[in-house]
Amino acid sequence: MRRSRAFIPTTKEAPSDAVLASHIYLSRAGFIHQVASGLYSYMPLAKRVIKKIENIINEEMAKVGAEEVELSFVTPASLWQESGRIDKFGKELLRFKDRKENLFVLGPTHEEMMVDLVRNRITSYKQLPINLYQIKTKFRDEARPRFGLMRGREFIMKDGYSFHAYEEDLDREFSAMERAYKRILTRLGLDFRVVEADSGAIGGSGSKELMVLANSGEDTIAVCDKCEYGANIEAATRGAVEIPEAPEALFNKFQTSETSSIEDLAEFFKIDPYYTVKCVAKKLVFEEDSEVVLFFLRGSDNLQEVKALNATGALEITDVTAQELEELGLETGYIGPLDQDRAKHVIDSDLKNATNMVCGANEKDYHFVGVDLSIISEVAYFADISEVHEGDSCPHCDGKLSFTKGIEVGHIFKLGTTYSEALKAEFLDENGKAKPFIMGTYGMGVSRLVAAVIEQHHDDSGCIWTKETAPYMVNIMISNIKEVTQVELGEALYTRLIESGVETMLDDRKERFGFKMKDAELIGFPYTIIIGKELVNGNVQIFDRKTKEKISVDKNEIYEKIMELL
Ligand code: ATP
Ligand code: MG
């Protein structure tokens, strides 16, 4: 491509709300244009990067025997009613009616559509397994679209779905897909980690996220310093903790004025907060209504909100007001799990059978001491609702957990029969018995990947594309367009590289050298061949965008040299 004809509107100004490098540079370097909140147009450079990512995905999917399809973006709301997800998805689903008053939604993900495609077409175990995917625009009316391509409302996703007759076959496919996803990210030149993820309300064991490691990532992941264990903090668990010395006391009610915080309470009794019971009151929003729920944990722990949602099946978790607690007759700072009949409550599994505890007596200024929680272990509801801490021990070895930030670029999930049952999608097994398909789902954020590459590969001057993602590998810079020898060499080299299949840009603009160079750095071509002043001595230079090093090369050897680098 000739730069003089290319549509690459680079600018000095970044969008006013841009904080992430990828948002800033992709906008400034003329890759993307924001149309409205969370809506972007892809300009030619972005389109090239997206195509490259798609090609890699297609190649890797072919290797595992997945086939590409394309489902319509506009999806009938009736399918969402069938699966029961229409309400669960809430406001993220953009709904509208056509001229005949039929209700539709813009597809945020396509489980229902894929099940609908397959049901009644695949009818026998002999036709299984199959794995179908598409690379397609998705729409989610995100509450807070932000960070450019990272969290758009309209975005591109690769979404795949597999159908199986047996659990074991899903397990095999899931592993094959995990390996395929790893190969995709490795080829893209990304540093990533596969972590255990929250399985949401559906539950189950097989849910893994592919996280590109970057400080700007929105997800916190806990990783073990010794073994392979890694988990999203929403799902992370820990091994045995070091237990502080227990404060032994007989069961008793104690006056404890001015001890409404855990710190004050621990200080009052001179005990480790580990032996106190903390109450976190939250308002939970369910499909039909909302309700105050109490979460009891050790004073040394914090509530993990996603775990809290899973434990209760709620859709949303919000704060409670003092008034709401008062109306229920709950005394802030003194709420405890014993004889708790004023509000629904969940107790952290770590407290099951805990002894020597101090907890609120459900009466202002009073706490119980010497509490043995095993007395309610049969009647109360226990669930894992606490968040792991940095430094906690690994659940699988004696290593320690540390936190790092990640960008979720992929999510693979063993769905089981949730959707096939809801949508009555069945096949006949060997014995002629009708059974729902066992399913897996495999998502990858294609447009988010474009941003993730830049989050991991940029510097103060702009983008640094990896070899597999670069919109053009080589940029030939004719420093002074008025110098005939420079132009001749540039043109000849350009033709030769193009003929060799190298994606090449020829900067033939009538602009200052410094300006063109800055532009090249901002866009991030891996290599720029500078044809400039040194040509009189028979030399040109190769500028390596990543290292910013320039090497001089004899003009007669430049073609061989650049081909060698590529
Ligand atoms: P997140 O937790 O980031 O909101 P999600 O868990 O809702 O994502 P999935 O339903 O698992 O997303 O979708 C599969 C993939 O699609 C994600 O791993 C992510 O890479 C991508 N994705 C999801 N939402 C967006 C978005 N708003 N903008 C860009 N990519 C997205
Ligand atoms: Mg996800």
Coordinates of C-alpha atoms and ligand atoms in Angstrom, one line a residue:
M1 CA 0.0 0.0 0.0
R2 CA 1.2 3.5 -0.8
R3 CA 0.9 5.7 2.2
S4 CA 0.0 8.6 0.0
R5 CA -3.2 6.8 -0.8
A6 CA -3.9 5.0 2.4
F7 CA -6.6 6.0 4.9
I8 CA -4.7 6.2 8.1
P9 CA -5.8 9.4 9.9
T10 CA -3.2 9.7 12.6
T11 CA -3.6 12.5 15.2
K12 CA -1.7 13.9 18.1
E13 CA -4.8 14.0 20.3
A14 CA -6.1 11.0 22.2
P15 CA -9.9 10.8 23.1
S16 CA -10.5 12.7 26.3
D17 CA -11.7 9.6 28.2
A18 CA -8.9 7.4 27.1
V19 CA -6.7 6.1 29.9
L20 CA -5.4 2.8 28.5
A21 CA -2.5 2.7 26.1
S22 CA -4.5 0.6 23.6
H23 CA -7.3 3.0 23.6
I24 CA -5.0 6.0 23.2
Y25 CA -2.7 4.5 20.5
L26 CA -5.4 2.7 18.5
S27 CA -7.3 6.0 18.3
R28 CA -4.3 8.2 17.6
A29 CA -2.7 5.9 15.1
G30 CA -5.9 5.8 13.0
F31 CA -7.1 2.2 13.7
I32 CA -10.4 2.9 15.3
H33 CA -13.0 5.6 15.4
Q34 CA -15.5 5.9 18.2
V35 CA -19.1 6.4 16.9
A36 CA -20.9 6.5 20.2
S37 CA -20.3 5.0 23.7
G38 CA -18.9 1.5 23.2
L39 CA -19.4 1.6 19.5
Y40 CA -16.4 1.7 17.2
S41 CA -15.7 1.7 13.5
Y42 CA -12.6 -0.2 12.4
M43 CA -10.5 1.7 9.9
P44 CA -8.2 -0.2 7.3
L45 CA -5.3 -0.9 9.7
A46 CA -7.6 -2.3 12.4
K47 CA -9.4 -4.4 9.8
R48 CA -6.1 -5.9 8.7
V49 CA -5.2 -6.8 12.3
I50 CA -8.6 -8.3 12.9
K51 CA -8.3 -10.4 9.8
K52 CA -5.0 -11.8 10.9
I53 CA -6.3 -12.8 14.3
E54 CA -9.3 -14.4 12.5
N55 CA -7.0 -16.3 10.2
I56 CA -5.1 -17.7 13.1
I57 CA -8.3 -18.7 14.8
N58 CA -9.6 -20.3 11.6
E59 CA -6.4 -22.3 11.2
E60 CA -6.4 -23.6 14.7
M61 CA -10.1 -24.4 14.6
A62 CA -9.6 -26.4 11.5
K63 CA -6.9 -28.4 13.3
V64 CA -9.3 -29.5 15.9
G65 CA -12.1 -30.2 13.5
A66 CA -14.3 -27.3 14.3
E67 CA -16.4 -25.9 11.4
E68 CA -17.3 -22.3 10.7
V69 CA -20.9 -21.2 10.4
E70 CA -22.6 -17.8 10.6
L71 CA -25.7 -17.2 12.6
S72 CA -27.9 -14.2 12.2
F73 CA -27.1 -11.3 14.6
V74 CA -30.7 -10.5 15.2
T75 CA -32.2 -13.3 17.2
P76 CA -35.8 -14.1 18.1
A77 CA -36.6 -13.3 21.7
S78 CA -38.7 -16.5 21.8
L79 CA -35.5 -18.5 21.9
W80 CA -34.4 -16.5 24.9
Q81 CA -37.7 -17.1 26.5
E82 CA -37.3 -20.9 25.9
S83 CA -33.9 -21.0 27.6
G84 CA -35.2 -18.7 30.4
R85 CA -32.3 -16.3 29.9
I86 CA -34.3 -13.3 28.7
D87 CA -34.7 -12.0 32.3
K88 CA -31.3 -13.2 33.6
F89 CA -29.5 -11.2 30.9
G90 CA -31.3 -8.1 32.0
K91 CA -30.5 -4.8 30.4
E92 CA -27.5 -6.0 28.6
L93 CA -29.9 -7.5 26.0
L94 CA -30.9 -5.0 23.4
R95 CA -34.5 -5.8 22.6
F96 CA -36.7 -4.4 19.9
K97 CA -39.7 -5.2 17.8
D98 CA -40.0 -5.5 14.1
R99 CA -42.8 -4.0 12.0
K100 CA -45.0 -7.0 12.8
E101 CA -44.5 -6.5 16.5
N102 CA -42.3 -9.6 16.9
L103 CA -39.7 -9.2 19.7
F104 CA -36.0 -9.6 18.8
V105 CA -32.7 -9.2 20.6
L106 CA -29.3 -8.4 19.3
G107 CA -27.1 -11.5 20.0
P108 CA -24.8 -11.0 23.0
T109 CA -23.8 -14.7 22.7
H110 CA -25.4 -17.5 20.6
E111 CA -26.0 -20.6 22.7
E112 CA -29.7 -20.6 22.0
M113 CA -29.2 -20.0 18.3
M114 CA -26.7 -22.8 18.0
V115 CA -28.8 -25.3 19.8
D116 CA -31.7 -24.2 17.6
L117 CA -29.6 -24.8 14.5
V118 CA -28.6 -28.3 15.6
R119 CA -31.8 -29.6 17.2
N120 CA -33.8 -31.9 14.9
R121 CA -30.9 -31.9 12.5
I122 CA -28.5 -34.0 14.6
T123 CA -30.7 -36.8 15.8
S124 CA -28.4 -39.8 16.5
Y125 CA -25.3 -40.4 18.6
K126 CA -23.7 -41.5 15.4
Q127 CA -23.6 -37.9 14.2
L128 CA -21.8 -36.7 17.3
P129 CA -19.6 -35.0 18.3
I130 CA -19.7 -31.8 16.3
N131 CA -18.1 -28.4 17.0
L132 CA -19.4 -25.3 15.3
Y133 CA -18.1 -21.8 15.6
Q134 CA -18.5 -18.3 14.1
I135 CA -16.6 -15.1 14.2
K136 CA -19.3 -12.5 14.6
T137 CA -20.4 -9.1 15.9
K138 CA -22.0 -9.3 19.4
F139 CA -24.0 -6.7 21.2
R140 CA -24.2 -6.2 24.9
D141 CA -25.6 -3.1 26.4
E142 CA -22.8 -3.0 29.0
A143 CA -23.4 -0.8 32.0
R144 CA -20.0 0.8 31.7
P145 CA -18.6 0.5 28.2
R146 CA -15.0 1.7 28.5
F147 CA -11.3 1.4 27.6
G148 CA -11.8 1.4 23.8
L149 CA -12.0 -2.0 22.2
M150 CA -11.5 -3.7 25.6
R151 CA -15.1 -3.3 26.7
G152 CA -17.3 -2.2 23.9
R153 CA -21.0 -2.6 23.5
E154 CA -20.6 -3.9 20.0
F155 CA -17.6 -6.2 19.6
I156 CA -16.3 -9.1 17.7
M157 CA -16.3 -12.6 19.3
K158 CA -15.3 -16.0 18.2
D159 CA -18.0 -18.2 19.7
G160 CA -17.9 -21.9 19.4
Y161 CA -20.2 -24.7 20.7
S162 CA -19.7 -28.4 20.8
F163 CA -22.2 -31.2 21.1
H164 CA -21.5 -34.6 22.6
A165 CA -23.2 -37.9 23.5
Y166 CA -21.0 -38.6 26.5
E167 CA -19.4 -36.6 29.3
E168 CA -16.0 -38.0 28.6
D169 CA -16.2 -36.8 25.0
L170 CA -16.9 -33.3 26.2
D171 CA -13.9 -33.6 28.5
R172 CA -11.7 -34.6 25.6
E173 CA -13.0 -31.7 23.4
F174 CA -12.6 -29.2 26.3
S175 CA -8.9 -30.2 26.6
A176 CA -8.4 -30.0 22.8
M177 CA -10.0 -26.5 22.8
E178 CA -7.8 -25.4 25.7
R179 CA -4.8 -26.5 23.7
A180 CA -6.1 -24.8 20.6
Y181 CA -6.7 -21.5 22.4
K182 CA -3.2 -21.7 23.9
R183 CA -1.8 -22.1 20.5
I184 CA -3.7 -19.1 19.2
L185 CA -2.5 -16.8 21.9
T186 CA 1.1 -18.1 21.6
R187 CA 1.0 -17.4 17.9
L188 CA -0.3 -13.9 18.5
G189 CA 2.8 -13.3 20.6
L190 CA 1.0 -12.9 23.9
D191 CA 2.1 -13.7 27.4
F192 CA -1.0 -15.3 29.0
R193 CA -2.2 -17.7 31.7
V194 CA -5.1 -20.2 31.7
V195 CA -7.0 -19.8 35.0
E196 CA -9.9 -21.5 36.7
A197 CA -12.9 -19.3 36.4
D198 CA -16.2 -18.7 38.0
S199 CA -18.8 -21.1 36.6
G200 CA -21.7 -18.7 37.4
A201 CA -25.1 -19.9 38.3
I202 CA -24.7 -22.9 35.9
G203 CA -22.0 -24.4 38.1
G204 CA -19.9 -27.3 37.2
S205 CA -16.1 -27.8 37.2
G206 CA -15.1 -27.0 33.7
S207 CA -14.7 -23.2 33.4
K208 CA -11.4 -21.7 32.4
E209 CA -10.4 -18.2 31.3
L210 CA -7.5 -17.2 29.1
M211 CA -5.9 -14.2 30.7
V212 CA -3.5 -12.0 28.9
L213 CA -1.2 -10.7 31.6
A214 CA -1.2 -6.9 31.8
N215 CA -1.3 -4.3 34.6
S216 CA -4.3 -2.6 33.0
G217 CA -6.4 -5.8 33.1
E218 CA -9.7 -5.6 34.8
D219 CA -9.5 -9.1 36.3
T220 CA -7.4 -10.0 39.3
I221 CA -6.0 -13.5 39.2
A222 CA -4.4 -15.5 41.9
V223 CA -1.4 -17.5 40.8
C224 CA 0.7 -20.0 42.7
D225 CA 4.5 -19.4 42.9
K226 CA 5.2 -23.1 42.8
C227 CA 2.7 -25.0 40.6
E228 CA 0.5 -24.3 37.6
Y229 CA -2.5 -23.2 39.7
G230 CA -4.1 -20.0 38.6
A231 CA -7.6 -18.8 39.2
N232 CA -9.7 -15.7 38.7
I233 CA -10.1 -14.2 42.2
E234 CA -13.9 -14.7 41.7
A235 CA -13.2 -18.5 41.8
A236 CA -9.9 -18.8 43.7
T237 CA -9.6 -21.1 46.7
R238 CA -6.8 -21.6 49.2
G239 CA -5.1 -24.3 51.1
A240 CA -4.8 -24.6 54.8
V241 CA -4.2 -21.3 56.6
E242 CA -1.8 -20.8 59.5
I243 CA -4.0 -20.8 62.5
P244 CA -3.3 -18.2 65.2
E245 CA -3.4 -19.2 68.8
A246 CA -7.0 -19.7 70.0
P247 CA -8.5 -17.6 72.7
E248 CA -10.1 -20.1 75.0
A249 CA -13.3 -19.1 76.8
L250 CA -16.5 -20.6 77.9
F251 CA -19.7 -19.6 76.0
N252 CA -20.9 -16.4 77.5
K253 CA -22.6 -13.1 76.6
F254 CA -20.4 -10.1 77.1
Q255 CA -21.0 -6.4 77.1
T256 CA -18.8 -4.9 74.4
S257 CA -19.7 -1.2 74.0
E258 CA -18.1 0.7 71.1
T259 CA -16.9 -2.4 69.3
S260 CA -18.9 -2.2 66.1
S261 CA -15.8 -2.7 63.9
I262 CA -13.8 -5.9 63.7
E263 CA -10.6 -4.0 64.6
D264 CA -12.2 -2.6 67.8
L265 CA -13.7 -5.9 68.7
A266 CA -10.4 -7.8 68.2
E267 CA -8.6 -5.1 70.2
F268 CA -11.2 -5.3 73.0
F269 CA -10.7 -9.0 73.5
K270 CA -7.0 -8.9 72.5
I271 CA -7.6 -11.7 70.0
D272 CA -6.7 -12.2 66.4
P273 CA -9.5 -11.1 64.0
Y274 CA -9.4 -14.7 62.7
Y275 CA -11.5 -15.6 65.8
T276 CA -14.2 -12.9 65.2
V277 CA -17.2 -13.3 63.0
K278 CA -17.8 -10.5 60.6
C279 CA -21.2 -9.7 59.1
V280 CA -21.4 -8.2 55.7
A281 CA -25.0 -7.1 54.9
K282 CA -25.9 -6.7 51.2
K283 CA -29.0 -6.1 49.2
L284 CA -29.4 -8.9 46.6
V285 CA -31.4 -8.4 43.4
F286 CA -33.2 -11.6 42.2
E287 CA -35.3 -12.1 39.1
E288 CA -38.5 -11.2 40.8
D289 CA -37.6 -9.2 43.9
S290 CA -34.7 -8.0 46.0
E291 CA -33.8 -8.8 49.6
V292 CA -31.3 -8.1 52.3
V293 CA -28.9 -11.0 52.9
L294 CA -26.3 -11.4 55.6
F295 CA -23.0 -12.9 54.9
F296 CA -20.9 -14.2 57.9
L297 CA -17.2 -14.6 57.5
R298 CA -14.1 -14.6 59.7
G299 CA -13.1 -11.1 60.7
S300 CA -9.8 -11.7 58.8
D301 CA -11.6 -12.4 55.5
N302 CA -13.5 -10.3 53.0
L303 CA -16.6 -11.1 51.0
Q304 CA -16.1 -12.2 47.4
E305 CA -19.1 -10.8 45.6
V306 CA -19.2 -13.2 42.7
K307 CA -19.1 -16.1 45.1
A308 CA -21.9 -14.4 47.1
L309 CA -24.0 -14.2 43.9
N310 CA -23.3 -17.9 43.1
A311 CA -24.2 -18.9 46.6
T312 CA -27.5 -17.1 46.5
G313 CA -28.5 -17.3 42.8
A314 CA -29.0 -13.5 42.8
L315 CA -28.4 -11.4 39.7
E316 CA -26.9 -8.4 41.3
I317 CA -25.4 -7.4 44.6
T318 CA -25.7 -3.8 46.0
D319 CA -25.2 -2.0 49.3
V320 CA -27.8 -1.8 52.0
T321 CA -28.8 1.3 53.8
A322 CA -28.8 1.7 57.6
Q323 CA -32.5 2.2 57.4
E324 CA -33.1 -1.1 55.6
L325 CA -31.1 -2.9 58.4
E326 CA -33.0 -1.0 61.1
E327 CA -36.4 -2.0 59.5
L328 CA -35.3 -5.6 59.9
G329 CA -34.4 -5.0 63.5
L330 CA -30.7 -5.6 62.9
E331 CA -28.1 -3.9 65.1
T332 CA -25.2 -2.8 62.9
G333 CA -21.9 -4.0 64.5
Y334 CA -23.6 -6.6 66.6
I335 CA -25.2 -8.9 64.1
G336 CA -24.4 -12.6 64.6
P337 CA -25.2 -16.0 63.1
L338 CA -26.7 -17.6 66.2
D339 CA -30.5 -17.7 66.3
Q340 CA -30.5 -15.4 63.3
D341 CA -34.1 -15.3 62.1
R342 CA -34.4 -11.7 61.0
A343 CA -32.7 -12.0 57.5
K344 CA -31.6 -14.7 55.1
H345 CA -28.0 -15.5 55.7
V346 CA -25.0 -17.4 54.3
I347 CA -22.0 -18.5 56.4
D348 CA -18.6 -19.0 54.9
S349 CA -17.6 -22.7 54.7
D350 CA -14.5 -21.9 56.6
L351 CA -16.6 -21.2 59.7
K352 CA -18.3 -24.6 59.7
N353 CA -17.4 -26.2 63.0
A354 CA -15.2 -23.2 64.0
T355 CA -14.6 -23.0 67.7
N356 CA -13.5 -20.3 70.1
M357 CA -15.3 -17.6 68.1
V358 CA -16.6 -14.2 69.1
C359 CA -19.7 -13.1 67.3
G360 CA -22.4 -10.5 67.6
A361 CA -25.3 -11.3 70.0
N362 CA -27.9 -9.6 67.8
E363 CA -28.3 -7.0 70.6
K364 CA -26.6 -3.6 70.7
D365 CA -23.4 -3.5 72.7
Y366 CA -23.3 -7.3 73.2
H367 CA -21.2 -10.1 71.8
F368 CA -21.0 -13.9 72.5
V369 CA -17.6 -15.4 73.3
G370 CA -16.5 -19.0 73.2
V371 CA -18.9 -19.7 70.3
D372 CA -18.8 -23.2 68.8
L373 CA -20.4 -22.9 65.4
S374 CA -20.8 -26.6 64.9
I375 CA -24.0 -26.3 66.9
I376 CA -25.6 -24.7 63.7
S377 CA -23.6 -26.7 61.2
E378 CA -26.7 -28.8 60.4
V379 CA -29.2 -26.0 60.1
A380 CA -27.4 -23.0 58.6
Y381 CA -26.4 -22.6 55.0
F382 CA -22.7 -22.7 54.4
A383 CA -20.9 -21.8 51.2
D384 CA -17.5 -20.6 50.0
I385 CA -18.0 -16.8 50.0
S386 CA -14.6 -15.5 51.1
E387 CA -11.9 -14.0 48.9
V388 CA -8.4 -15.4 49.0
H389 CA -5.6 -13.1 50.2
E390 CA -2.2 -12.6 48.6
G391 CA 0.2 -14.8 50.5
D392 CA -2.4 -17.5 51.2
S393 CA -1.3 -21.0 50.5
C394 CA -2.1 -22.7 47.2
P395 CA -5.0 -25.2 47.3
H396 CA -2.8 -27.8 45.4
C397 CA 0.7 -27.5 46.8
D398 CA 2.7 -25.8 49.5
G399 CA 3.3 -22.7 47.3
K400 CA 2.0 -19.2 48.0
L401 CA -0.6 -17.3 46.1
S402 CA 0.2 -13.9 44.6
F403 CA -2.1 -11.6 42.6
T404 CA -1.6 -10.3 39.1
K405 CA -3.8 -8.5 36.6
G406 CA -5.2 -10.1 33.5
I407 CA -7.4 -9.3 30.5
E408 CA -9.9 -12.0 29.9
V409 CA -9.5 -12.8 26.2
G410 CA -11.1 -16.2 26.2
H411 CA -13.5 -18.3 28.2
I412 CA -14.1 -22.0 27.7
F413 CA -16.9 -23.7 29.6
K414 CA -18.5 -27.1 30.0
L415 CA -22.1 -26.3 29.8
G416 CA -23.5 -29.8 30.2
T417 CA -27.1 -30.1 29.3
T418 CA -28.4 -26.8 30.6
Y419 CA -29.4 -25.4 27.2
S420 CA -30.2 -28.6 25.4
E421 CA -32.6 -29.5 28.2
A422 CA -34.3 -26.1 28.2
L423 CA -34.6 -26.1 24.4
K424 CA -35.4 -29.8 24.2
A425 CA -32.6 -30.6 21.9
E426 CA -32.1 -34.3 21.9
F427 CA -30.5 -37.2 20.1
L428 CA -31.0 -41.0 20.3
D429 CA -28.3 -42.9 22.1
E430 CA -27.1 -46.5 21.2
N431 CA -30.2 -47.9 23.0
G432 CA -32.6 -45.7 21.1
K433 CA -33.2 -43.5 24.2
A434 CA -33.7 -39.8 23.7
K435 CA -31.1 -37.7 25.6
P436 CA -30.2 -34.0 25.7
F437 CA -26.9 -33.0 24.0
I438 CA -24.0 -32.5 26.3
M439 CA -22.4 -29.2 25.4
G440 CA -19.3 -27.1 25.6
T441 CA -18.9 -23.4 24.8
Y442 CA -15.8 -21.6 23.7
G443 CA -15.6 -17.8 23.4
M444 CA -12.7 -15.6 22.4
G445 CA -12.8 -11.8 22.2
V446 CA -11.4 -11.0 18.8
S447 CA -11.7 -7.2 19.0
R448 CA -10.6 -7.3 22.7
L449 CA -7.5 -9.2 21.5
V450 CA -6.5 -6.3 19.3
A451 CA -6.4 -4.1 22.4
A452 CA -4.7 -6.8 24.5
V453 CA -1.8 -7.0 22.0
I454 CA -1.2 -3.3 22.4
E455 CA -1.6 -3.4 26.2
Q456 CA 1.2 -5.9 26.3
H457 CA 3.2 -4.4 23.4
H458 CA 3.6 -0.6 23.4
D459 CA 6.0 2.1 24.5
D460 CA 5.9 5.9 24.9
S461 CA 5.9 6.3 21.1
G462 CA 3.0 4.0 20.3
C463 CA 2.1 0.5 19.2
I464 CA 4.5 -2.3 18.7
W465 CA 2.8 -5.0 16.7
T466 CA 3.9 -8.6 17.0
K467 CA 4.8 -10.4 13.8
E468 CA 1.5 -12.3 13.6
T469 CA -0.6 -9.2 14.2
A470 CA 1.1 -6.4 12.4
P471 CA -1.1 -4.7 9.8
Y472 CA 2.0 -4.4 7.6
M473 CA 5.4 -6.0 8.4
V474 CA 7.6 -3.5 6.6
N475 CA 7.3 0.2 6.1
I476 CA 9.6 1.6 3.4
M477 CA 10.4 5.2 4.2
I478 CA 11.5 7.5 1.4
S479 CA 13.0 10.3 3.4
N480 CA 13.0 12.9 0.7
I481 CA 10.6 12.4 -2.0
K482 CA 12.4 14.9 -4.2
E483 CA 15.6 12.7 -4.3
V484 CA 15.2 10.6 -7.4
T485 CA 17.6 7.9 -6.3
Q486 CA 15.7 7.5 -3.0
V487 CA 12.4 7.2 -4.9
E488 CA 13.8 4.7 -7.4
L489 CA 15.2 2.4 -4.7
G490 CA 12.1 2.7 -2.6
E491 CA 9.8 1.8 -5.5
A492 CA 12.0 -1.1 -6.6
L493 CA 12.2 -2.5 -3.1
Y494 CA 8.5 -2.1 -2.6
T495 CA 7.7 -4.0 -5.8
R496 CA 10.1 -6.8 -4.9
L497 CA 8.8 -7.2 -1.3
I498 CA 5.2 -7.2 -2.5
E499 CA 6.0 -9.8 -5.1
S500 CA 7.5 -11.9 -2.3
G501 CA 4.3 -11.7 -0.4
V502 CA 5.5 -9.3 2.3
E503 CA 2.9 -6.9 3.6
T504 CA 4.6 -3.6 2.8
M505 CA 3.7 0.0 3.2
L506 CA 5.6 2.6 1.1
D507 CA 5.8 6.0 2.7
D508 CA 5.9 8.1 -0.4
R509 CA 4.4 11.2 1.2
K510 CA 5.7 14.7 0.7
E511 CA 6.3 15.3 4.4
R512 CA 9.2 15.9 6.7
F513 CA 11.3 12.9 7.7
G514 CA 10.8 13.5 11.4
F515 CA 7.1 13.6 11.0
K516 CA 7.0 10.4 9.0
M517 CA 9.2 8.6 11.4
K518 CA 7.0 9.6 14.4
D519 CA 4.0 8.4 12.5
A520 CA 5.7 5.0 11.7
E521 CA 6.5 4.6 15.4
L522 CA 3.0 5.5 16.5
I523 CA 1.5 2.9 14.0
G524 CA 4.1 0.4 15.1
F525 CA 5.3 -1.4 11.9
P526 CA 7.8 -4.0 13.1
Y527 CA 10.4 -2.8 10.6
T528 CA 11.0 0.5 8.8
I529 CA 13.5 0.6 6.0
I530 CA 14.9 4.2 5.9
I531 CA 16.1 5.3 2.6
G532 CA 17.8 8.6 3.4
K533 CA 21.0 10.6 3.4
E534 CA 23.2 7.5 3.7
L535 CA 22.2 6.3 0.3
V536 CA 25.0 8.4 -1.3
N537 CA 27.3 6.0 0.5
G538 CA 25.3 3.1 -0.8
N539 CA 23.6 2.4 2.6
V540 CA 20.1 2.3 3.9
Q541 CA 18.9 1.6 7.5
I542 CA 16.6 -0.9 9.1
F543 CA 14.7 0.5 12.1
D544 CA 13.5 -2.2 14.5
R545 CA 10.3 -0.8 16.2
K546 CA 10.6 -3.0 19.2
T547 CA 14.2 -2.2 20.2
K548 CA 14.3 1.1 18.4
E549 CA 17.7 0.1 17.0
K550 CA 18.9 1.2 13.6
I551 CA 21.2 -1.0 11.6
S552 CA 23.0 0.1 8.4
V553 CA 22.7 -2.2 5.5
D554 CA 24.3 -2.1 2.0
K555 CA 21.5 -1.1 -0.4
N556 CA 22.3 -4.1 -2.6
E557 CA 21.8 -6.5 0.4
I558 CA 18.7 -4.9 1.9
Y559 CA 16.2 -7.3 0.3
E560 CA 18.0 -10.3 1.6
K561 CA 18.5 -8.7 5.0
I562 CA 14.9 -7.8 5.5
M563 CA 13.7 -11.2 4.3
E564 CA 16.1 -12.8 6.8
L565 CA 14.6 -10.7 9.6
L566 CA 11.1 -11.7 8.7
Ligands
ATP1 P1 -16.3 -9.8 31.0 O1 -16.2 -10.6 32.3 O2 -15.0 -9.2 30.5 O3 -17.5 -8.9 30.9 P2 -17.7 -12.0 30.0 O4 -17.2 -13.1 30.9 O5 -19.0 -11.4 30.1 O6 -16.6 -10.9 29.9 P3 -18.0 -14.0 27.9 O7 -19.4 -14.1 27.9 O8 -17.2 -15.1 28.5 O9 -17.5 -12.6 28.5 O10 -17.5 -13.8 26.4 C1 -16.4 -14.4 25.8 C2 -15.3 -13.4 25.4 O11 -15.8 -12.3 24.8 C3 -14.7 -12.8 26.7 O12 -13.7 -13.7 27.2 C4 -14.1 -11.5 26.1 O13 -12.8 -11.8 25.6 C5 -15.1 -11.1 25.1 N1 -15.9 -10.0 25.5 C6 -16.9 -10.1 26.4 N2 -17.5 -8.9 26.6 C7 -16.9 -8.0 25.8 C8 -17.0 -6.6 25.6 N3 -17.9 -5.9 26.2 N4 -16.1 -6.1 24.7 C9 -15.2 -6.8 24.1 N5 -15.0 -8.1 24.3 C10 -15.8 -8.7 25.1
MG2 MG -16.3 -14.8 30.7

